[in-house]
Amino acid sequence: MRRKPWDLAFTAEPAEVAGLRRVMRAHLGIWGLHGVVDEAQLCVSELVSNVITHVGPGTPAVLAVSMNGGHLRIEVQDPDTRALPTLLDAKADSEGGRGMALVDAVAARWGVELGPDRKVTWCELATGLTSPDGHVEDPGVRRAEALLELCTNGGPPCLPGSGRLGRTVAEESVISLVTDLLHWLRAHGCDAENALDRARICYDAEMGAVGDGTHRERTA
């Protein structure tokens, strides 16, 4: 899966935070990164709130999201190069200082970059990906790759590459395998269409469970 960087200009106002959180959830759903949605939304909330509090409401800002290796990178850009976020040892009853402490608690790393006319406050979340265009490790994916390897006589399975040709070849390999399995079911007196419908229902149910954080590994 190719995860192209994206950015969104916004005005730093409290009313904008909920919308930015929804945009983040939607994009991470498209990217298949359901497991880091809560952490990403928290980071967006705190980074934007930091601009509102320390730079000022109404500040023009930009939310930028990209992949850095296997990490999700979240940036909030604003034009004030003087008001730098700091990590405070905020106590439970403290009125301020919690924002970057929360980011520090969930992010693998964070920092601030200064340019001539802007400041970029960023953080990165571990996703479980082995590459920016890879997939999150999943038992179903492992089983599928093992089956594809058997179908290639022990050779490496055809995996989607970064280009359109690589993805097309991989898709055709999977479609061919699924077709063979449907033939096998029919040859043994099973209802292939019913099996396909049931597989789709199982897939949709598991993807829904991943989305709400209740995914459980099936036994092999």
mmCIF file of C-alpha atoms in Angstrom:
data_model
loop_
_atom_site.group_PDB
_atom_site.id
_atom_site.type_symbol
_atom_site.label_atom_id
_atom_site.label_comp_id
_atom_site.label_asym_id
_atom_site.label_seq_id
_atom_site.Cartn_x
_atom_site.Cartn_y
_atom_site.Cartn_z
ATOM 1 C CA MET A 1 0.000 0.000 0.000
ATOM 2 C CA ARG A 2 1.378 3.372 -0.993
ATOM 3 C CA ARG A 3 0.894 5.977 1.740
ATOM 4 C CA LYS A 4 1.353 9.404 0.156
ATOM 5 C CA PRO A 5 2.117 12.377 2.443
ATOM 6 C CA TRP A 6 -0.702 14.853 2.901
ATOM 7 C CA ASP A 7 -1.210 18.182 4.607
ATOM 8 C CA LEU A 8 -4.111 20.399 5.613
ATOM 9 C CA ALA A 9 -4.079 24.117 6.318
ATOM 10 C CA PHE A 10 -6.264 25.249 9.226
ATOM 11 C CA THR A 11 -6.790 28.083 11.672
ATOM 12 C CA ALA A 12 -5.722 27.259 15.226
ATOM 13 C CA GLU A 13 -9.035 27.519 17.060
ATOM 14 C CA PRO A 14 -10.522 25.170 19.677
ATOM 15 C CA ALA A 15 -13.459 24.457 17.351
ATOM 16 C CA GLU A 16 -11.075 23.084 14.705
ATOM 17 C CA VAL A 17 -9.606 20.326 16.879
ATOM 18 C CA ALA A 18 -12.508 17.867 16.559
ATOM 19 C CA GLY A 19 -12.498 18.190 12.772
ATOM 20 C CA LEU A 20 -8.755 17.591 12.558
ATOM 21 C CA ARG A 21 -9.148 14.476 14.716
ATOM 22 C CA ARG A 22 -11.838 13.165 12.343
ATOM 23 C CA VAL A 23 -9.630 13.825 9.314
ATOM 24 C CA MET A 24 -6.770 11.957 10.981
ATOM 25 C CA ARG A 25 -8.993 8.955 11.765
ATOM 26 C CA ALA A 26 -10.300 8.836 8.197
ATOM 27 C CA HIS A 27 -6.837 8.950 6.625
ATOM 28 C CA LEU A 28 -5.388 6.334 8.954
ATOM 29 C CA GLY A 29 -8.345 4.078 8.176
ATOM 30 C CA ILE A 30 -7.544 4.374 4.460
ATOM 31 C CA TRP A 31 -3.886 3.638 5.234
ATOM 32 C CA GLY A 32 -4.807 0.557 7.289
ATOM 33 C CA LEU A 33 -3.221 1.989 10.441
ATOM 34 C CA HIS A 34 -6.171 1.428 12.766
ATOM 35 C CA GLY A 35 -3.897 0.485 15.658
ATOM 36 C CA VAL A 36 -2.456 3.991 16.094
ATOM 37 C CA VAL A 37 -5.627 6.048 15.556
ATOM 38 C CA ASP A 38 -6.147 6.892 19.242
ATOM 39 C CA GLU A 39 -2.518 7.907 19.769
ATOM 40 C CA ALA A 40 -2.473 9.941 16.548
ATOM 41 C CA GLN A 41 -5.661 11.783 17.483
ATOM 42 C CA LEU A 42 -4.266 12.561 20.930
ATOM 43 C CA CYS A 43 -1.072 13.957 19.387
ATOM 44 C CA VAL A 44 -3.045 16.114 16.958
ATOM 45 C CA SER A 45 -5.156 17.477 19.812
ATOM 46 C CA GLU A 46 -2.137 18.330 21.956
ATOM 47 C CA LEU A 47 0.028 19.794 19.180
ATOM 48 C CA VAL A 48 -2.801 22.006 17.932
ATOM 49 C CA SER A 49 -3.789 23.019 21.481
ATOM 50 C CA ASN A 50 -0.164 23.972 22.079
ATOM 51 C CA VAL A 51 -0.356 26.438 19.176
ATOM 52 C CA ILE A 52 -3.646 27.869 20.434
ATOM 53 C CA THR A 53 -2.309 28.315 23.963
ATOM 54 C CA HIS A 54 1.216 29.562 23.331
ATOM 55 C CA VAL A 55 0.996 31.260 19.922
ATOM 56 C CA GLY A 56 -2.616 32.377 20.015
ATOM 57 C CA PRO A 57 -6.092 31.598 18.689
ATOM 58 C CA GLY A 58 -6.526 32.377 15.018
ATOM 59 C CA THR A 59 -2.955 31.463 14.097
ATOM 60 C CA PRO A 60 -2.686 30.039 10.556
ATOM 61 C CA ALA A 61 -1.211 26.554 10.810
ATOM 62 C CA VAL A 62 -0.720 23.364 8.834
ATOM 63 C CA LEU A 63 -1.171 19.717 9.805
ATOM 64 C CA ALA A 64 1.160 17.453 7.787
ATOM 65 C CA VAL A 65 1.195 13.652 7.969
ATOM 66 C CA SER A 66 3.642 11.254 6.342
ATOM 67 C CA MET A 67 5.525 8.007 6.846
ATOM 68 C CA ASN A 68 9.116 7.960 8.070
ATOM 69 C CA GLY A 69 10.177 4.358 7.604
ATOM 70 C CA GLY A 70 7.842 2.320 9.814
ATOM 71 C CA HIS A 71 6.766 5.354 11.853
ATOM 72 C CA LEU A 72 3.822 7.667 11.345
ATOM 73 C CA ARG A 73 5.056 11.284 11.389
ATOM 74 C CA ILE A 74 2.685 14.042 12.488
ATOM 75 C CA GLU A 75 3.701 17.702 12.084
ATOM 76 C CA VAL A 76 1.994 20.927 13.097
ATOM 77 C CA GLN A 77 3.499 24.009 11.480
ATOM 78 C CA ASP A 78 2.970 27.582 12.699
ATOM 79 C CA PRO A 79 4.649 30.952 11.940
ATOM 80 C CA ASP A 80 5.941 31.741 15.461
ATOM 81 C CA THR A 81 9.598 30.758 15.876
ATOM 82 C CA ARG A 82 9.822 32.112 19.438
ATOM 83 C CA ALA A 83 7.170 30.143 21.350
ATOM 84 C CA LEU A 84 8.884 26.758 21.611
ATOM 85 C CA PRO A 85 7.088 23.792 23.177
ATOM 86 C CA THR A 86 8.822 22.333 26.199
ATOM 87 C CA LEU A 87 8.395 19.128 28.146
ATOM 88 C CA LEU A 88 7.416 20.014 31.702
ATOM 89 C CA ASP A 89 7.140 17.736 34.697
ATOM 90 C CA ALA A 90 3.460 18.548 35.031
ATOM 91 C CA LYS A 91 1.785 17.310 38.177
ATOM 92 C CA ALA A 92 -1.689 15.798 38.164
ATOM 93 C CA ASP A 93 -3.288 19.012 39.445
ATOM 94 C CA SER A 94 -1.290 21.322 37.178
ATOM 95 C CA GLU A 95 -3.230 23.652 34.888
ATOM 96 C CA GLY A 96 -0.620 23.502 32.135
ATOM 97 C CA GLY A 97 2.375 21.579 30.921
ATOM 98 C CA ARG A 98 0.521 18.366 30.213
ATOM 99 C CA GLY A 99 0.355 18.632 26.427
ATOM 100 C CA MET A 100 3.876 17.666 25.440
ATOM 101 C CA ALA A 101 4.050 15.255 28.389
ATOM 102 C CA LEU A 102 1.151 13.334 26.824
ATOM 103 C CA VAL A 103 2.810 13.423 23.407
ATOM 104 C CA ASP A 104 6.058 12.229 24.967
ATOM 105 C CA ALA A 105 4.199 9.359 26.642
ATOM 106 C CA VAL A 106 2.678 7.910 23.456
ATOM 107 C CA ALA A 107 5.181 8.896 20.749
ATOM 108 C CA ALA A 108 8.387 7.072 19.925
ATOM 109 C CA ARG A 109 10.078 10.456 19.532
ATOM 110 C CA TRP A 110 9.217 14.138 19.052
ATOM 111 C CA GLY A 111 10.964 17.411 18.421
ATOM 112 C CA VAL A 112 10.887 20.942 17.062
ATOM 113 C CA GLU A 113 12.400 22.248 13.818
ATOM 114 C CA LEU A 114 12.915 25.971 13.201
ATOM 115 C CA GLY A 115 12.916 27.627 9.795
ATOM 116 C CA PRO A 116 13.318 31.274 8.824
ATOM 117 C CA ASP A 117 9.565 31.916 8.991
ATOM 118 C CA ARG A 118 7.981 28.913 10.658
ATOM 119 C CA LYS A 119 8.205 26.347 13.410
ATOM 120 C CA VAL A 120 7.454 22.647 12.977
ATOM 121 C CA THR A 121 6.528 20.620 16.039
ATOM 122 C CA TRP A 122 6.533 16.928 15.165
ATOM 123 C CA CYS A 123 6.137 13.507 16.678
ATOM 124 C CA GLU A 124 6.438 9.956 15.349
ATOM 125 C CA LEU A 125 4.392 6.908 16.318
ATOM 126 C CA ALA A 126 5.493 3.305 15.893
ATOM 127 C CA THR A 127 3.055 1.512 13.562
ATOM 128 C CA GLY A 128 4.352 -2.053 13.414
ATOM 129 C CA LEU A 129 5.171 -1.646 9.712
ATOM 130 C CA THR A 130 8.459 -2.954 8.383
ATOM 131 C CA SER A 131 8.415 -0.424 5.517
ATOM 132 C CA PRO A 132 6.412 2.713 4.629
ATOM 133 C CA ASP A 133 4.424 0.814 1.987
ATOM 134 C CA GLY A 134 4.161 -2.441 3.927
ATOM 135 C CA HIS A 135 1.352 -3.935 5.964
ATOM 136 C CA VAL A 136 0.877 -4.304 9.696
ATOM 137 C CA GLU A 137 1.898 -7.788 10.806
ATOM 138 C CA ASP A 138 -1.212 -9.969 10.929
ATOM 139 C CA PRO A 139 -1.671 -13.753 11.356
ATOM 140 C CA GLY A 140 -4.006 -13.916 8.359
ATOM 141 C CA VAL A 141 -1.423 -12.207 6.175
ATOM 142 C CA ARG A 142 1.278 -14.625 7.367
ATOM 143 C CA ARG A 143 -0.882 -17.638 6.524
ATOM 144 C CA ALA A 144 -1.707 -16.229 3.083
ATOM 145 C CA GLU A 145 1.963 -15.620 2.297
ATOM 146 C CA ALA A 146 2.835 -19.161 3.406
ATOM 147 C CA LEU A 147 0.143 -20.535 1.075
ATOM 148 C CA LEU A 148 1.347 -18.387 -1.826
ATOM 149 C CA GLU A 149 4.881 -19.657 -1.198
ATOM 150 C CA LEU A 150 3.644 -23.258 -1.517
ATOM 151 C CA CYS A 151 1.952 -22.356 -4.785
ATOM 152 C CA THR A 152 5.287 -21.132 -6.176
ATOM 153 C CA ASN A 153 7.017 -24.441 -5.304
ATOM 154 C CA GLY A 154 8.798 -23.059 -2.282
ATOM 155 C CA GLY A 155 9.899 -19.842 -3.945
ATOM 156 C CA PRO A 156 9.238 -16.398 -2.473
ATOM 157 C CA PRO A 157 5.595 -15.303 -2.777
ATOM 158 C CA CYS A 158 4.795 -12.547 -5.228
ATOM 159 C CA LEU A 159 4.380 -9.490 -3.018
ATOM 160 C CA PRO A 160 3.044 -6.073 -4.083
ATOM 161 C CA GLY A 161 5.809 -3.668 -5.029
ATOM 162 C CA SER A 162 5.754 0.080 -5.017
ATOM 163 C CA GLY A 163 4.864 0.225 -8.717
ATOM 164 C CA ARG A 164 1.584 -0.530 -10.470
ATOM 165 C CA LEU A 165 3.036 -3.599 -12.228
ATOM 166 C CA GLY A 166 4.131 -5.204 -8.954
ATOM 167 C CA ARG A 167 0.705 -4.712 -7.399
ATOM 168 C CA THR A 168 -1.063 -6.037 -10.487
ATOM 169 C CA VAL A 169 1.049 -9.211 -10.603
ATOM 170 C CA ALA A 170 0.478 -9.812 -6.885
ATOM 171 C CA GLU A 171 -3.277 -9.315 -7.240
ATOM 172 C CA GLU A 172 -3.435 -11.731 -10.159
ATOM 173 C CA SER A 173 -1.544 -14.347 -8.139
ATOM 174 C CA VAL A 174 -4.021 -14.062 -5.267
ATOM 175 C CA ILE A 175 -7.044 -14.125 -7.597
ATOM 176 C CA SER A 176 -5.688 -17.264 -9.263
ATOM 177 C CA LEU A 177 -5.254 -18.927 -5.869
ATOM 178 C CA VAL A 178 -8.768 -18.003 -4.730
ATOM 179 C CA THR A 179 -10.177 -19.342 -8.012
ATOM 180 C CA ASP A 180 -8.364 -22.654 -7.514
ATOM 181 C CA LEU A 181 -9.751 -22.942 -3.985
ATOM 182 C CA LEU A 182 -13.290 -22.358 -5.259
ATOM 183 C CA HIS A 183 -12.778 -25.117 -7.855
ATOM 184 C CA TRP A 184 -11.558 -27.405 -5.062
ATOM 185 C CA LEU A 185 -14.684 -26.725 -3.001
ATOM 186 C CA ARG A 186 -16.966 -27.440 -5.947
ATOM 187 C CA ALA A 187 -15.090 -30.631 -6.824
ATOM 188 C CA HIS A 188 -15.723 -31.891 -3.284
ATOM 189 C CA GLY A 189 -19.438 -31.131 -3.322
ATOM 190 C CA CYS A 190 -19.282 -27.859 -1.388
ATOM 191 C CA ASP A 191 -21.161 -24.663 -2.223
ATOM 192 C CA ALA A 192 -18.396 -22.405 -3.533
ATOM 193 C CA GLU A 193 -20.598 -19.294 -3.687
ATOM 194 C CA ASN A 194 -21.740 -19.795 -0.094
ATOM 195 C CA ALA A 195 -18.141 -20.249 1.038
ATOM 196 C CA LEU A 196 -17.138 -17.051 -0.742
ATOM 197 C CA ASP A 197 -19.993 -15.134 0.926
ATOM 198 C CA ARG A 198 -19.029 -16.513 4.353
ATOM 199 C CA ALA A 199 -15.374 -15.582 3.777
ATOM 200 C CA ARG A 200 -16.431 -12.044 2.933
ATOM 201 C CA ILE A 201 -18.535 -11.813 6.092
ATOM 202 C CA CYS A 202 -15.603 -13.064 8.202
ATOM 203 C CA TYR A 203 -13.248 -10.581 6.543
ATOM 204 C CA ASP A 204 -15.611 -7.637 7.099
ATOM 205 C CA ALA A 205 -16.133 -8.665 10.733
ATOM 206 C CA GLU A 206 -12.376 -8.901 11.387
ATOM 207 C CA MET A 207 -11.691 -5.545 9.724
ATOM 208 C CA GLY A 208 -14.424 -3.995 11.862
ATOM 209 C CA ALA A 209 -12.841 -5.490 14.974
ATOM 210 C CA VAL A 210 -9.459 -4.033 13.995
ATOM 211 C CA GLY A 211 -11.078 -0.634 13.553
ATOM 212 C CA ASP A 212 -12.552 -0.570 17.060
ATOM 213 C CA GLY A 213 -9.464 -2.072 18.696
ATOM 214 C CA THR A 214 -11.006 -5.460 19.618
ATOM 215 C CA HIS A 215 -9.214 -7.634 17.061
ATOM 216 C CA ARG A 216 -8.276 -11.067 18.317
ATOM 217 C CA GLU A 217 -5.962 -13.530 16.592
ATOM 218 C CA ARG A 218 -7.739 -16.560 15.147
ATOM 219 C CA THR A 219 -6.264 -19.959 15.752
ATOM 220 C CA ALA A 220 -4.637 -21.556 12.756
#
